[in-house]
C-alpha angles and dihedrals in degrees: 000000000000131000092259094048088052095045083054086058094044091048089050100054087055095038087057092028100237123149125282099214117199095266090050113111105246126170119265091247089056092048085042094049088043104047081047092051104046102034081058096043085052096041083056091051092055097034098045083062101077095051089075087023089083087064113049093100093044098052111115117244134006094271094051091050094046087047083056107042089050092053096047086046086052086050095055086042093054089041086057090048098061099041088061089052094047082055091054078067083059103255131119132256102221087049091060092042092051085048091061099046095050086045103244098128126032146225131212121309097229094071101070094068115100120246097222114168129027097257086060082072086058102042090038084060088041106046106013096044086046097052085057102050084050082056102037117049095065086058084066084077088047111143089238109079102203085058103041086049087048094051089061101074094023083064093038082063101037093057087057083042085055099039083054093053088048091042095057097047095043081056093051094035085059087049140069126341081251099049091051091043085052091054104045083043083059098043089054094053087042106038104073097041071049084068099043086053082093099057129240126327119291094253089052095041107096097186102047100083091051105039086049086053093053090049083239082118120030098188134031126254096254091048100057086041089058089043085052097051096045090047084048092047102070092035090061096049082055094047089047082231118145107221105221095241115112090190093059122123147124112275117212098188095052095029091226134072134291126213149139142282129279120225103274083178090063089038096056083042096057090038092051089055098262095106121118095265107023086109104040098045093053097049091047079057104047093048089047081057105043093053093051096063103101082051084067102042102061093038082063094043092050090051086052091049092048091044088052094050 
């Protein structure tokens, strides 16, 4: 077949949004976007866990420190699934890896904030882990099967991940004056990175419109951000939580929110490497890597000896 016959077929799985599988023939622009999106998806899942990580001794009582662990531990499972689906594109996983570590490819803005009190575990899980649900479960109709599989049961596990946030907050809301000041103090730090989670606007994003033709993507930045904001809305008046946003308010005419922009300045700044944490949490990751290697080492050398046998 030539280039052009197998550009038809292509054209047709997306047209009829079926699903492209890894021995299908796919241009070289689809398999790049891919490879971008979900090595930086997966760097997000392995680096977001050090953010609460830090916490996990400090949380305070048995219950909260076993919720936690099992959401970290969810955090390091959905980072290997979608590694392994980044290596159905052809590409391989210690590169990637290696990419990250020497900062040539990036993870999600969000996590180079500092969690620096215990309610941020709570609104983290609140308003981070809703933001990417928000993000996410459209990604389970994205055009690349081993993705969209892999987003099932990544969303199944973010939407525990968000019930525990709330859960938290909703606890220390219904507590002390300082427990509910501790809690409102974190929602104002986290709710506009919150925001930024979704990427630049829509006039400034220079992947959306592809990766929306290619069904990769299935809304716009600026969309998921304004479905975000009217699901947060509700849950803070619940909460009896004040979201730090002067503009916002509830729109007639449009039927949705209104509200304000968030700082693209801080969020180039944090992109480009110059947030509060970039440089911590790489380097947290390069040394965790770096001290695994004789794990994987043997683990290599074991394989070799069973496959020898």
């Amino acid at each position: 077949m030539t280039t052009t016959d197998l550009q038809a077929g292509f054209d047709e799985t997306i047209a009829h949004e079926w699903r492209v599988e890894p021995r299908d023939w796919m241009p070289d622009g689809y398999r790049r976007t891919l490879v971008r999106q979900v090595a930086q998806h997966a760097h997000s899942e392995i680096i977001g866990m050090q953010p609460e990580g830090g916490w996990l001794t400090r949380a305070p009582s048995l219950r909260r420190k076993q919720v936690l662990m099992a959401k970290v531990q969810d955090e390091a499972g959905h980072g290997l699934y979608l590694y392994s689906a980044a290596e159905t594109l052809g590409v391989d996983r210690d590169d990637l890896t290696q990419q990250l570590v020497d900062s040539r490819q990036k993870y999600s803005s969000i996590f180079n904030y500092p969690a620096l009190s215990y309610a941020d575990v709570g609104t983290i899980g609140w308003l981070v882990d809703g933001a990417a649900i928000c993000n996410q479960v459209p990604l389970c109709r994205s055009s690349y099967g081993p993705y969209a599989r892999a987003m099932i049961r990544v969303c199944k596990e973010e939407s525990f991940h968000q019930r525990q946030g709330y859960e938290l907050l909703m606890t220390m809301m219904n507590g002390t004056d300082a427990q509910r000041a501790m809690v409102q103090e974190s929602v104002d730090r986290f709710w506009w990175p919150s925001l930024m989670m979704f990427g630049p606007p829509d006039a400034d994003s220079p992947n959306t419109e592809q990766s929306m033709a290619w069904g990769i993507k299935r809304h716009t930045n600026d969309e998921l951000r304004q479905r975000f904001v009217d699901m947060s809305v509700p849950q803070a008046a619940a909460l009896g939580v004040t979201l730090p946003d002067p503009d916002l308010a509830w729109n007639d005419d449009r039927g949705a929110h209104d509200f304000g922009e968030p700082d693209w300045s801080e969020f180039a700044a944090v992109v480009r490497g110059d947030g509060p944490c970039n440089v911590q949490r790489v380097a947290h990751r390069r040394a965790a890597h770096e001290d695994g290697a004789w794990v994987r080492e043997a683990a290599t050398a074991f394989a070799a000896k069973q496959a020898a046998s």
